[in-house]
Structure formats: C-alpha cells, structure tokens
Amino acid sequence: MILALDFPSGDLDELLNGLRDYVVGVKVGFPLALAIGWEGIAELVSRHEHYYWIADFKLADIPDVVEHILGRFKEMGMDAAIIHLFTGHRRYETGLELIGVAGMSHPQAKLIRENFVKLLEEAELLNVMGIVVGATRPEMIREARRRLPDVQIFSPGVGFQGAEPGSALEAGASFEIVGRSILRSEDPVEAARSVVEAQRVILHGER
Ligand code: BMP
C-alpha cells in the first residue's frame, strides 16, 4: 500500500515509523506542502529514506518547466512524480520514475474518463513506469492492465472514497493508495494493518 500523506495529525515521524510494516511508499502533494513546506518535506524524506516517495503535484505544464520541477523533486529525495498525460510531454532525463494520470477516482472526472484509451496510449508512448487509475473504477483498471501488462498501476480511492481494500488489486492494480481512512483513524497503524489484511484475504485467501 501507498500512504497518501495529505492531512496528517500528530507526529509525522511517529506515524511513518509505526506504518513501516504495512506501507511501502508515501505520496505527498499540495496539502502537505502547504502544511509543512518544501523544506519540511525534504527533511521528512531524508529521515524516512526506506519509503518509496512519490511527489504528487500532477504536473501539467510545458516540458521545459516540468523537467525543471522534476529535477528539483529529485534533489528533494523523491523517487517518482505524478504527471498529467493530457498536456503532452517528452521523455525526461531526471532520474525520477514517472507516473501518468490515466483515470481518476472521482465521479466528475468525465473528460479524463472519455479519453481513457488515448491517455493509456500516451502513457505507452512516453514509457512511463506507472499510471494512476482510480480504485472506484475497477473496469478501467482491468482495461489498463489488459492494454499495458507491464505498467505499474496505482489506485487511489480505497476506503474514504468507497472502494474496498483489495478490490483494485484484484482488478489488476499494483498498489492501492490510501489516505484519510488511515490518517483519520484513532489508530492509524491498526487501520493500515486491517487494509493489508483485507488485501491479503482478497488476493490469497490468507489471514
Ligand atoms: P484518500 O484515501 O484520503 O481519499 O486519498 C486519496 C489520495 O489519492 C489523495 O491524495 C488524492 O489526491 C489522490 N487521488 C485520488 O484520490 N484520485 C485520483 O484519481 C487521483 C489521485 O491522485
């Protein structure tokens, strides 16, 4: 599971230390940057380097600007960054892995949904490492997996937005992204443990 670290409360280091057994990566974006600043994020990354860090600012600018930003993210210790695919990009030499938005989890993402196949084609053309496809749309995950068998599929929308833990993995996603249902829980570690257990039960019938 990837943790969407948008709205944490309490001590961030304690949280990240506590989640090590259940979380492989941490996704950060504007909510955290606005709360603790770029420096704060860079310092957090440097204290928790074992996590796979994803900069989720859904970049959608001209390639020269995107490349500059990706370079700065790399300096901050990020491992990957999320870009929008609809603006068009070139292949960037920044050392960061790229994840393109192909489908979104919210019902209003109509234009993105209508252009899903074109966005998958763009992802293939750019040879991105991964794509985002909302967990609330398992049929889109299946379609993406069928068309792009080797791409990593990251699926947000689990828990708070309604998708059941494990359901996106079952449809072919590589990682589920979970935020508020863990961060807003009284006991985030227990909430993360129960997500992972539900994933295991769905995928392997294990307890
Ligand atoms: P939550 O589990 O709290 O709903 O968080 C989901 C996270 O995934 C948020 O960081 C959100 O920005 C992101 N996300 C999403 O929910 N749907 C998408 O289609 C794409 C996203 O990046």
JSON list of C-alpha atoms and ligand atoms in Angstrom, two decimals:
[
{"chain": "A", "resi": 1, "resn": "MET", "atom": "CA", "xyz": [0.00, 0.00, 0.00]},
{"chain": "A", "resi": 2, "resn": "ILE", "atom": "CA", "xyz": [0.99, 3.59, -0.65]},
{"chain": "A", "resi": 3, "resn": "LEU", "atom": "CA", "xyz": [0.06, 6.14, 2.01]},
{"chain": "A", "resi": 4, "resn": "ALA", "atom": "CA", "xyz": [-1.43, 9.44, 0.77]},
{"chain": "A", "resi": 5, "resn": "LEU", "atom": "CA", "xyz": [0.06, 11.76, 3.37]},
{"chain": "A", "resi": 6, "resn": "ASP", "atom": "CA", "xyz": [-2.31, 14.66, 2.83]},
{"chain": "A", "resi": 7, "resn": "PHE", "atom": "CA", "xyz": [-3.89, 15.52, 6.17]},
{"chain": "A", "resi": 8, "resn": "PRO", "atom": "CA", "xyz": [-1.87, 14.02, 9.00]},
{"chain": "A", "resi": 9, "resn": "SER", "atom": "CA", "xyz": [-2.39, 14.99, 12.59]},
{"chain": "A", "resi": 10, "resn": "GLY", "atom": "CA", "xyz": [0.13, 14.36, 15.31]},
{"chain": "A", "resi": 11, "resn": "ASP", "atom": "CA", "xyz": [3.78, 13.49, 14.95]},
{"chain": "A", "resi": 12, "resn": "LEU", "atom": "CA", "xyz": [4.74, 12.61, 11.36]},
{"chain": "A", "resi": 13, "resn": "ASP", "atom": "CA", "xyz": [7.88, 10.69, 12.30]},
{"chain": "A", "resi": 14, "resn": "GLU", "atom": "CA", "xyz": [5.99, 8.57, 14.79]},
{"chain": "A", "resi": 15, "resn": "LEU", "atom": "CA", "xyz": [3.33, 7.89, 12.16]},
{"chain": "A", "resi": 16, "resn": "LEU", "atom": "CA", "xyz": [5.84, 6.87, 9.48]},
{"chain": "A", "resi": 17, "resn": "ASN", "atom": "CA", "xyz": [7.87, 4.75, 11.89]},
{"chain": "A", "resi": 18, "resn": "GLY", "atom": "CA", "xyz": [4.69, 2.99, 13.00]},
{"chain": "A", "resi": 19, "resn": "LEU", "atom": "CA", "xyz": [3.49, 2.20, 9.47]},
{"chain": "A", "resi": 20, "resn": "ARG", "atom": "CA", "xyz": [6.67, 0.54, 8.21]},
{"chain": "A", "resi": 21, "resn": "ASP", "atom": "CA", "xyz": [5.26, -2.98, 8.23]},
{"chain": "A", "resi": 22, "resn": "TYR", "atom": "CA", "xyz": [2.23, -2.09, 6.12]},
{"chain": "A", "resi": 23, "resn": "VAL", "atom": "CA", "xyz": [3.21, 0.76, 3.82]},
{"chain": "A", "resi": 24, "resn": "VAL", "atom": "CA", "xyz": [5.81, 0.64, 1.03]},
{"chain": "A", "resi": 25, "resn": "GLY", "atom": "CA", "xyz": [5.54, 4.16, -0.29]},
{"chain": "A", "resi": 26, "resn": "VAL", "atom": "CA", "xyz": [4.36, 7.63, 0.66]},
{"chain": "A", "resi": 27, "resn": "LYS", "atom": "CA", "xyz": [2.63, 10.03, -1.71]},
{"chain": "A", "resi": 28, "resn": "VAL", "atom": "CA", "xyz": [2.83, 13.73, -0.92]},
{"chain": "A", "resi": 29, "resn": "GLY", "atom": "CA", "xyz": [1.22, 16.68, -2.65]},
{"chain": "A", "resi": 30, "resn": "PHE", "atom": "CA", "xyz": [-0.08, 20.19, -2.14]},
{"chain": "A", "resi": 31, "resn": "PRO", "atom": "CA", "xyz": [-1.85, 19.58, 1.18]},
{"chain": "A", "resi": 32, "resn": "LEU", "atom": "CA", "xyz": [1.39, 18.50, 2.88]},
{"chain": "A", "resi": 33, "resn": "ALA", "atom": "CA", "xyz": [3.50, 21.13, 1.09]},
{"chain": "A", "resi": 34, "resn": "LEU", "atom": "CA", "xyz": [1.10, 23.82, 2.31]},
{"chain": "A", "resi": 35, "resn": "ALA", "atom": "CA", "xyz": [1.26, 22.42, 5.84]},
{"chain": "A", "resi": 36, "resn": "ILE", "atom": "CA", "xyz": [5.00, 21.86, 6.30]},
{"chain": "A", "resi": 37, "resn": "GLY", "atom": "CA", "xyz": [6.63, 23.50, 3.27]},
{"chain": "A", "resi": 38, "resn": "TRP", "atom": "CA", "xyz": [9.11, 22.15, 0.70]},
{"chain": "A", "resi": 39, "resn": "GLU", "atom": "CA", "xyz": [11.94, 22.09, 3.25]},
{"chain": "A", "resi": 40, "resn": "GLY", "atom": "CA", "xyz": [9.73, 20.21, 5.67]},
{"chain": "A", "resi": 41, "resn": "ILE", "atom": "CA", "xyz": [9.00, 17.59, 3.03]},
{"chain": "A", "resi": 42, "resn": "ALA", "atom": "CA", "xyz": [12.66, 17.26, 2.03]},
{"chain": "A", "resi": 43, "resn": "GLU", "atom": "CA", "xyz": [13.64, 16.76, 5.68]},
{"chain": "A", "resi": 44, "resn": "LEU", "atom": "CA", "xyz": [10.88, 14.19, 6.20]},
{"chain": "A", "resi": 45, "resn": "VAL", "atom": "CA", "xyz": [12.06, 12.26, 3.13]},
{"chain": "A", "resi": 46, "resn": "SER", "atom": "CA", "xyz": [15.66, 12.30, 4.38]},
{"chain": "A", "resi": 47, "resn": "ARG", "atom": "CA", "xyz": [14.57, 10.85, 7.75]},
{"chain": "A", "resi": 48, "resn": "HIS", "atom": "CA", "xyz": [12.50, 8.08, 6.11]},
{"chain": "A", "resi": 49, "resn": "GLU", "atom": "CA", "xyz": [14.50, 7.12, 3.05]},
{"chain": "A", "resi": 50, "resn": "HIS", "atom": "CA", "xyz": [13.40, 3.49, 3.14]},
{"chain": "A", "resi": 51, "resn": "TYR", "atom": "CA", "xyz": [9.97, 4.50, 1.82]},
{"chain": "A", "resi": 52, "resn": "TYR", "atom": "CA", "xyz": [9.31, 4.97, -1.89]},
{"chain": "A", "resi": 53, "resn": "TRP", "atom": "CA", "xyz": [8.47, 8.67, -2.14]},
{"chain": "A", "resi": 54, "resn": "ILE", "atom": "CA", "xyz": [6.03, 9.93, -4.76]},
{"chain": "A", "resi": 55, "resn": "ALA", "atom": "CA", "xyz": [5.64, 13.65, -5.50]},
{"chain": "A", "resi": 56, "resn": "ASP", "atom": "CA", "xyz": [2.00, 14.05, -6.48]},
{"chain": "A", "resi": 57, "resn": "PHE", "atom": "CA", "xyz": [1.63, 17.50, -7.95]},
{"chain": "A", "resi": 58, "resn": "LYS", "atom": "CA", "xyz": [0.01, 16.20, -11.14]},
{"chain": "A", "resi": 59, "resn": "LEU", "atom": "CA", "xyz": [2.29, 18.26, -13.36]},
{"chain": "A", "resi": 60, "resn": "ALA", "atom": "CA", "xyz": [0.64, 19.61, -16.49]},
{"chain": "A", "resi": 61, "resn": "ASP", "atom": "CA", "xyz": [2.93, 22.35, -17.80]},
{"chain": "A", "resi": 62, "resn": "ILE", "atom": "CA", "xyz": [5.20, 22.73, -20.83]},
{"chain": "A", "resi": 63, "resn": "PRO", "atom": "CA", "xyz": [8.02, 20.17, -20.94]},
{"chain": "A", "resi": 64, "resn": "ASP", "atom": "CA", "xyz": [10.85, 22.61, -20.06]},
{"chain": "A", "resi": 65, "resn": "VAL", "atom": "CA", "xyz": [9.06, 23.64, -16.88]},
{"chain": "A", "resi": 66, "resn": "VAL", "atom": "CA", "xyz": [8.09, 20.08, -15.99]},
{"chain": "A", "resi": 67, "resn": "GLU", "atom": "CA", "xyz": [11.69, 18.95, -16.43]},
{"chain": "A", "resi": 68, "resn": "HIS", "atom": "CA", "xyz": [12.92, 21.71, -14.11]},
{"chain": "A", "resi": 69, "resn": "ILE", "atom": "CA", "xyz": [10.40, 20.75, -11.43]},
{"chain": "A", "resi": 70, "resn": "LEU", "atom": "CA", "xyz": [11.23, 17.05, -11.74]},
{"chain": "A", "resi": 71, "resn": "GLY", "atom": "CA", "xyz": [14.92, 17.90, -11.21]},
{"chain": "A", "resi": 72, "resn": "ARG", "atom": "CA", "xyz": [14.07, 19.75, -8.00]},
{"chain": "A", "resi": 73, "resn": "PHE", "atom": "CA", "xyz": [11.94, 16.84, -6.78]},
{"chain": "A", "resi": 74, "resn": "LYS", "atom": "CA", "xyz": [14.87, 14.52, -7.40]},
{"chain": "A", "resi": 75, "resn": "GLU", "atom": "CA", "xyz": [17.07, 16.80, -5.24]},
{"chain": "A", "resi": 76, "resn": "MET", "atom": "CA", "xyz": [14.42, 16.61, -2.51]},
{"chain": "A", "resi": 77, "resn": "GLY", "atom": "CA", "xyz": [14.88, 12.84, -2.43]},
{"chain": "A", "resi": 78, "resn": "MET", "atom": "CA", "xyz": [11.75, 11.86, -4.33]},
{"chain": "A", "resi": 79, "resn": "ASP", "atom": "CA", "xyz": [11.70, 8.55, -6.18]},
{"chain": "A", "resi": 80, "resn": "ALA", "atom": "CA", "xyz": [8.79, 9.23, -8.50]},
{"chain": "A", "resi": 81, "resn": "ALA", "atom": "CA", "xyz": [6.48, 12.00, -9.64]},
{"chain": "A", "resi": 82, "resn": "ILE", "atom": "CA", "xyz": [2.94, 12.07, -10.97]},
{"chain": "A", "resi": 83, "resn": "ILE", "atom": "CA", "xyz": [2.31, 13.94, -14.21]},
{"chain": "A", "resi": 84, "resn": "HIS", "atom": "CA", "xyz": [-0.86, 14.60, -16.15]},
{"chain": "A", "resi": 85, "resn": "LEU", "atom": "CA", "xyz": [-0.77, 12.94, -19.55]},
{"chain": "A", "resi": 86, "resn": "PHE", "atom": "CA", "xyz": [-3.21, 15.18, -21.42]},
{"chain": "A", "resi": 87, "resn": "THR", "atom": "CA", "xyz": [-0.79, 18.09, -21.85]},
{"chain": "A", "resi": 88, "resn": "GLY", "atom": "CA", "xyz": [1.79, 16.01, -23.72]},
{"chain": "A", "resi": 89, "resn": "HIS", "atom": "CA", "xyz": [5.39, 15.55, -22.62]},
{"chain": "A", "resi": 90, "resn": "ARG", "atom": "CA", "xyz": [8.76, 14.49, -23.90]},
{"chain": "A", "resi": 91, "resn": "ARG", "atom": "CA", "xyz": [10.91, 11.86, -22.24]},
{"chain": "A", "resi": 92, "resn": "TYR", "atom": "CA", "xyz": [12.72, 13.48, -19.33]},
{"chain": "A", "resi": 93, "resn": "GLU", "atom": "CA", "xyz": [16.24, 12.64, -18.13]},
{"chain": "A", "resi": 94, "resn": "THR", "atom": "CA", "xyz": [15.81, 13.48, -14.47]},
{"chain": "A", "resi": 95, "resn": "GLY", "atom": "CA", "xyz": [16.27, 10.07, -12.89]},
{"chain": "A", "resi": 96, "resn": "LEU", "atom": "CA", "xyz": [12.77, 10.15, -11.42]},
{"chain": "A", "resi": 97, "resn": "GLU", "atom": "CA", "xyz": [10.25, 7.46, -12.26]},
{"chain": "A", "resi": 98, "resn": "LEU", "atom": "CA", "xyz": [7.11, 8.88, -13.82]},
{"chain": "A", "resi": 99, "resn": "ILE", "atom": "CA", "xyz": [3.51, 8.01, -13.13]},
{"chain": "A", "resi": 100, "resn": "GLY", "atom": "CA", "xyz": [0.88, 9.39, -15.52]},
{"chain": "A", "resi": 101, "resn": "VAL", "atom": "CA", "xyz": [-2.74, 10.10, -14.63]},
{"chain": "A", "resi": 102, "resn": "ALA", "atom": "CA", "xyz": [-4.86, 7.89, -16.90]},
{"chain": "A", "resi": 103, "resn": "GLY", "atom": "CA", "xyz": [-8.08, 7.65, -14.90]},
{"chain": "A", "resi": 104, "resn": "MET", "atom": "CA", "xyz": [-9.33, 9.40, -11.79]},
{"chain": "A", "resi": 105, "resn": "SER", "atom": "CA", "xyz": [-11.42, 8.17, -8.89]},
{"chain": "A", "resi": 106, "resn": "HIS", "atom": "CA", "xyz": [-14.00, 10.96, -8.58]},
{"chain": "A", "resi": 107, "resn": "PRO", "atom": "CA", "xyz": [-17.31, 10.88, -10.48]},
{"chain": "A", "resi": 108, "resn": "GLN", "atom": "CA", "xyz": [-16.72, 14.32, -12.04]},
{"chain": "A", "resi": 109, "resn": "ALA", "atom": "CA", "xyz": [-13.61, 13.20, -13.98]},
{"chain": "A", "resi": 110, "resn": "LYS", "atom": "CA", "xyz": [-15.71, 12.88, -17.12]},
{"chain": "A", "resi": 111, "resn": "LEU", "atom": "CA", "xyz": [-13.27, 14.31, -19.65]},
{"chain": "A", "resi": 112, "resn": "ILE", "atom": "CA", "xyz": [-10.48, 12.10, -18.37]},
{"chain": "A", "resi": 113, "resn": "ARG", "atom": "CA", "xyz": [-12.77, 9.06, -18.46]},
{"chain": "A", "resi": 114, "resn": "GLU", "atom": "CA", "xyz": [-13.86, 9.80, -22.02]},
{"chain": "A", "resi": 115, "resn": "ASN", "atom": "CA", "xyz": [-10.24, 9.97, -23.13]},
{"chain": "A", "resi": 116, "resn": "PHE", "atom": "CA", "xyz": [-9.02, 6.99, -21.13]},
{"chain": "A", "resi": 117, "resn": "VAL", "atom": "CA", "xyz": [-7.79, 4.92, -24.06]},
{"chain": "A", "resi": 118, "resn": "LYS", "atom": "CA", "xyz": [-5.94, 7.91, -25.56]},
{"chain": "A", "resi": 119, "resn": "LEU", "atom": "CA", "xyz": [-4.31, 8.58, -22.18]},
{"chain": "A", "resi": 120, "resn": "LEU", "atom": "CA", "xyz": [-3.20, 4.94, -21.99]},
{"chain": "A", "resi": 121, "resn": "GLU", "atom": "CA", "xyz": [-1.69, 5.30, -25.46]},
{"chain": "A", "resi": 122, "resn": "GLU", "atom": "CA", "xyz": [0.16, 8.43, -24.31]},
{"chain": "A", "resi": 123, "resn": "ALA", "atom": "CA", "xyz": [1.43, 6.54, -21.24]},
{"chain": "A", "resi": 124, "resn": "GLU", "atom": "CA", "xyz": [2.76, 3.81, -23.52]},
{"chain": "A", "resi": 125, "resn": "LEU", "atom": "CA", "xyz": [4.36, 6.30, -25.87]},
{"chain": "A", "resi": 126, "resn": "LEU", "atom": "CA", "xyz": [6.16, 8.05, -23.02]},
{"chain": "A", "resi": 127, "resn": "ASN", "atom": "CA", "xyz": [7.12, 4.73, -21.49]},
{"chain": "A", "resi": 128, "resn": "VAL", "atom": "CA", "xyz": [6.12, 5.88, -18.01]},
{"chain": "A", "resi": 129, "resn": "MET", "atom": "CA", "xyz": [6.79, 3.47, -15.16]},
{"chain": "A", "resi": 130, "resn": "GLY", "atom": "CA", "xyz": [3.25, 3.74, -13.83]},
{"chain": "A", "resi": 131, "resn": "ILE", "atom": "CA", "xyz": [-0.22, 5.12, -14.27]},
{"chain": "A", "resi": 132, "resn": "VAL", "atom": "CA", "xyz": [-2.94, 6.26, -11.88]},
{"chain": "A", "resi": 133, "resn": "VAL", "atom": "CA", "xyz": [-6.35, 4.65, -12.33]},
{"chain": "A", "resi": 134, "resn": "GLY", "atom": "CA", "xyz": [-8.99, 5.18, -9.65]},
{"chain": "A", "resi": 135, "resn": "ALA", "atom": "CA", "xyz": [-9.89, 2.22, -7.46]},
{"chain": "A", "resi": 136, "resn": "THR", "atom": "CA", "xyz": [-13.52, 3.23, -7.79]},
{"chain": "A", "resi": 137, "resn": "ARG", "atom": "CA", "xyz": [-13.33, 2.18, -11.46]},
{"chain": "A", "resi": 138, "resn": "PRO", "atom": "CA", "xyz": [-12.31, -1.49, -11.48]},
{"chain": "A", "resi": 139, "resn": "GLU", "atom": "CA", "xyz": [-13.40, -1.90, -15.12]},
{"chain": "A", "resi": 140, "resn": "MET", "atom": "CA", "xyz": [-10.86, 0.80, -16.09]},
{"chain": "A", "resi": 141, "resn": "ILE", "atom": "CA", "xyz": [-8.15, -0.95, -14.09]},
{"chain": "A", "resi": 142, "resn": "ARG", "atom": "CA", "xyz": [-8.89, -4.20, -15.94]},
{"chain": "A", "resi": 143, "resn": "GLU", "atom": "CA", "xyz": [-8.76, -2.39, -19.28]},
{"chain": "A", "resi": 144, "resn": "ALA", "atom": "CA", "xyz": [-5.47, -0.67, -18.38]},
{"chain": "A", "resi": 145, "resn": "ARG", "atom": "CA", "xyz": [-3.95, -3.98, -17.24]},
{"chain": "A", "resi": 146, "resn": "ARG", "atom": "CA", "xyz": [-5.05, -5.68, -20.47]},
{"chain": "A", "resi": 147, "resn": "ARG", "atom": "CA", "xyz": [-3.60, -2.93, -22.68]},
{"chain": "A", "resi": 148, "resn": "LEU", "atom": "CA", "xyz": [-0.43, -2.25, -20.65]},
{"chain": "A", "resi": 149, "resn": "PRO", "atom": "CA", "xyz": [0.56, -5.53, -18.99]},
{"chain": "A", "resi": 150, "resn": "ASP", "atom": "CA", "xyz": [3.94, -4.26, -17.76]},
{"chain": "A", "resi": 151, "resn": "VAL", "atom": "CA", "xyz": [2.99, -0.89, -16.31]},
{"chain": "A", "resi": 152, "resn": "GLN", "atom": "CA", "xyz": [2.58, -0.35, -12.56]},
{"chain": "A", "resi": 153, "resn": "ILE", "atom": "CA", "xyz": [-0.98, 0.69, -11.76]},
{"chain": "A", "resi": 154, "resn": "PHE", "atom": "CA", "xyz": [-1.51, 2.95, -8.72]},
{"chain": "A", "resi": 155, "resn": "SER", "atom": "CA", "xyz": [-5.10, 3.08, -7.50]},
{"chain": "A", "resi": 156, "resn": "PRO", "atom": "CA", "xyz": [-6.41, 5.75, -5.12]},
{"chain": "A", "resi": 157, "resn": "GLY", "atom": "CA", "xyz": [-9.97, 5.85, -3.85]},
{"chain": "A", "resi": 158, "resn": "VAL", "atom": "CA", "xyz": [-9.75, 2.97, -1.37]},
{"chain": "A", "resi": 159, "resn": "GLY", "atom": "CA", "xyz": [-11.56, 3.43, 1.94]},
{"chain": "A", "resi": 160, "resn": "PHE", "atom": "CA", "xyz": [-12.72, 7.03, 2.25]},
{"chain": "A", "resi": 161, "resn": "GLN", "atom": "CA", "xyz": [-13.88, 7.29, -1.39]},
{"chain": "A", "resi": 162, "resn": "GLY", "atom": "CA", "xyz": [-15.68, 3.98, -1.25]},
{"chain": "A", "resi": 163, "resn": "ALA", "atom": "CA", "xyz": [-13.57, 1.27, -2.91]},
{"chain": "A", "resi": 164, "resn": "GLU", "atom": "CA", "xyz": [-12.98, -1.80, -0.73]},
{"chain": "A", "resi": 165, "resn": "PRO", "atom": "CA", "xyz": [-9.38, -2.58, 0.24]},
{"chain": "A", "resi": 166, "resn": "GLY", "atom": "CA", "xyz": [-8.04, -5.23, -2.13]},
{"chain": "A", "resi": 167, "resn": "SER", "atom": "CA", "xyz": [-10.63, -4.61, -4.84]},
{"chain": "A", "resi": 168, "resn": "ALA", "atom": "CA", "xyz": [-8.28, -2.60, -7.08]},
{"chain": "A", "resi": 169, "resn": "LEU", "atom": "CA", "xyz": [-5.51, -5.18, -6.64]},
{"chain": "A", "resi": 170, "resn": "GLU", "atom": "CA", "xyz": [-7.96, -7.89, -7.61]},
{"chain": "A", "resi": 171, "resn": "ALA", "atom": "CA", "xyz": [-8.81, -5.94, -10.79]},
{"chain": "A", "resi": 172, "resn": "GLY", "atom": "CA", "xyz": [-5.11, -5.75, -11.71]},
{"chain": "A", "resi": 173, "resn": "ALA", "atom": "CA", "xyz": [-3.67, -2.75, -9.86]},
{"chain": "A", "resi": 174, "resn": "SER", "atom": "CA", "xyz": [-0.14, -2.97, -8.49]},
{"chain": "A", "resi": 175, "resn": "PHE", "atom": "CA", "xyz": [-0.63, -0.70, -5.47]},
{"chain": "A", "resi": 176, "resn": "GLU", "atom": "CA", "xyz": [-3.59, 0.78, -3.63]},
{"chain": "A", "resi": 177, "resn": "ILE", "atom": "CA", "xyz": [-3.21, 4.35, -2.39]},
{"chain": "A", "resi": 178, "resn": "VAL", "atom": "CA", "xyz": [-4.91, 5.05, 0.93]},
{"chain": "A", "resi": 179, "resn": "GLY", "atom": "CA", "xyz": [-5.08, 8.33, 2.82]},
{"chain": "A", "resi": 180, "resn": "ARG", "atom": "CA", "xyz": [-7.86, 9.54, 5.05]},
{"chain": "A", "resi": 181, "resn": "SER", "atom": "CA", "xyz": [-9.20, 6.18, 6.17]},
{"chain": "A", "resi": 182, "resn": "ILE", "atom": "CA", "xyz": [-5.79, 5.62, 7.81]},
{"chain": "A", "resi": 183, "resn": "LEU", "atom": "CA", "xyz": [-4.87, 9.18, 8.79]},
{"chain": "A", "resi": 184, "resn": "ARG", "atom": "CA", "xyz": [-8.25, 9.99, 10.32]},
{"chain": "A", "resi": 185, "resn": "SER", "atom": "CA", "xyz": [-8.45, 6.76, 12.24]},
{"chain": "A", "resi": 186, "resn": "GLU", "atom": "CA", "xyz": [-7.99, 6.78, 16.01]},
{"chain": "A", "resi": 187, "resn": "ASP", "atom": "CA", "xyz": [-5.29, 4.16, 15.46]},
{"chain": "A", "resi": 188, "resn": "PRO", "atom": "CA", "xyz": [-3.59, 4.62, 12.06]},
{"chain": "A", "resi": 189, "resn": "VAL", "atom": "CA", "xyz": [-1.32, 1.59, 12.48]},
{"chain": "A", "resi": 190, "resn": "GLU", "atom": "CA", "xyz": [-4.28, -0.68, 13.18]},
{"chain": "A", "resi": 191, "resn": "ALA", "atom": "CA", "xyz": [-6.19, 0.86, 10.25]},
{"chain": "A", "resi": 192, "resn": "ALA", "atom": "CA", "xyz": [-3.22, 0.17, 7.94]},
{"chain": "A", "resi": 193, "resn": "ARG", "atom": "CA", "xyz": [-2.91, -3.37, 9.28]},
{"chain": "A", "resi": 194, "resn": "SER", "atom": "CA", "xyz": [-6.56, -4.05, 8.56]},
{"chain": "A", "resi": 195, "resn": "VAL", "atom": "CA", "xyz": [-6.22, -2.71, 4.97]},
{"chain": "A", "resi": 196, "resn": "VAL", "atom": "CA", "xyz": [-3.29, -5.03, 4.33]},
{"chain": "A", "resi": 197, "resn": "GLU", "atom": "CA", "xyz": [-5.12, -7.96, 5.88]},
{"chain": "A", "resi": 198, "resn": "ALA", "atom": "CA", "xyz": [-8.16, -7.29, 3.67]},
{"chain": "A", "resi": 199, "resn": "GLN", "atom": "CA", "xyz": [-5.86, -7.12, 0.63]},
{"chain": "A", "resi": 200, "resn": "ARG", "atom": "CA", "xyz": [-4.30, -10.48, 1.56]},
{"chain": "A", "resi": 201, "resn": "VAL", "atom": "CA", "xyz": [-7.68, -12.11, 2.06]},
{"chain": "A", "resi": 202, "resn": "ILE", "atom": "CA", "xyz": [-8.95, -10.91, -1.32]},
{"chain": "A", "resi": 203, "resn": "LEU", "atom": "CA", "xyz": [-5.76, -11.83, -3.18]},
{"chain": "A", "resi": 204, "resn": "HIS", "atom": "CA", "xyz": [-4.65, -15.02, -1.45]},
{"chain": "A", "resi": 205, "resn": "GLY", "atom": "CA", "xyz": [-7.47, -16.04, 0.85]},
{"chain": "A", "resi": 206, "resn": "GLU", "atom": "CA", "xyz": [-4.90, -15.59, 3.68]},
{"chain": "A", "resi": 207, "resn": "ARG", "atom": "CA", "xyz": [-5.41, -14.38, 7.22]},
{"chain": "B", "resi": 1, "resn": "BMP", "atom": "P1", "xyz": [-7.97, 9.38, 0.31]},
{"chain": "B", "resi": 1, "resn": "BMP", "atom": "O1", "xyz": [-7.67, 7.88, 0.56]},
{"chain": "B", "resi": 1, "resn": "BMP", "atom": "O2", "xyz": [-7.85, 10.19, 1.53]},
{"chain": "B", "resi": 1, "resn": "BMP", "atom": "O3", "xyz": [-9.23, 9.58, -0.45]},
{"chain": "B", "resi": 1, "resn": "BMP", "atom": "O4", "xyz": [-6.78, 9.93, -0.60]},
{"chain": "B", "resi": 1, "resn": "BMP", "atom": "C1", "xyz": [-6.63, 9.64, -1.94]},
{"chain": "B", "resi": 1, "resn": "BMP", "atom": "C2", "xyz": [-5.40, 10.30, -2.48]},
{"chain": "B", "resi": 1, "resn": "BMP", "atom": "O5", "xyz": [-5.23, 9.95, -3.85]},
{"chain": "B", "resi": 1, "resn": "BMP", "atom": "C3", "xyz": [-5.40, 11.81, -2.43]},
{"chain": "B", "resi": 1, "resn": "BMP", "atom": "O6", "xyz": [-4.04, 12.21, -2.21]},
{"chain": "B", "resi": 1, "resn": "BMP", "atom": "C4", "xyz": [-5.81, 12.24, -3.82]},
{"chain": "B", "resi": 1, "resn": "BMP", "atom": "O7", "xyz": [-5.20, 13.45, -4.21]},
{"chain": "B", "resi": 1, "resn": "BMP", "atom": "C5", "xyz": [-5.25, 11.12, -4.67]},
{"chain": "B", "resi": 1, "resn": "BMP", "atom": "N1", "xyz": [-6.01, 10.83, -5.89]},
{"chain": "B", "resi": 1, "resn": "BMP", "atom": "C6", "xyz": [-7.33, 10.43, -5.85]},
{"chain": "B", "resi": 1, "resn": "BMP", "atom": "O8", "xyz": [-7.94, 10.34, -4.79]},
{"chain": "B", "resi": 1, "resn": "BMP", "atom": "N2", "xyz": [-7.96, 10.13, -7.02]},
{"chain": "B", "resi": 1, "resn": "BMP", "atom": "C7", "xyz": [-7.36, 10.22, -8.23]},
{"chain": "B", "resi": 1, "resn": "BMP", "atom": "O9", "xyz": [-7.97, 9.91, -9.23]},
{"chain": "B", "resi": 1, "resn": "BMP", "atom": "C8", "xyz": [-6.02, 10.62, -8.27]},
{"chain": "B", "resi": 1, "resn": "BMP", "atom": "C9", "xyz": [-5.36, 10.92, -7.09]},
{"chain": "B", "resi": 1, "resn": "BMP", "atom": "O10", "xyz": [-4.11, 11.28, -7.12]}
]
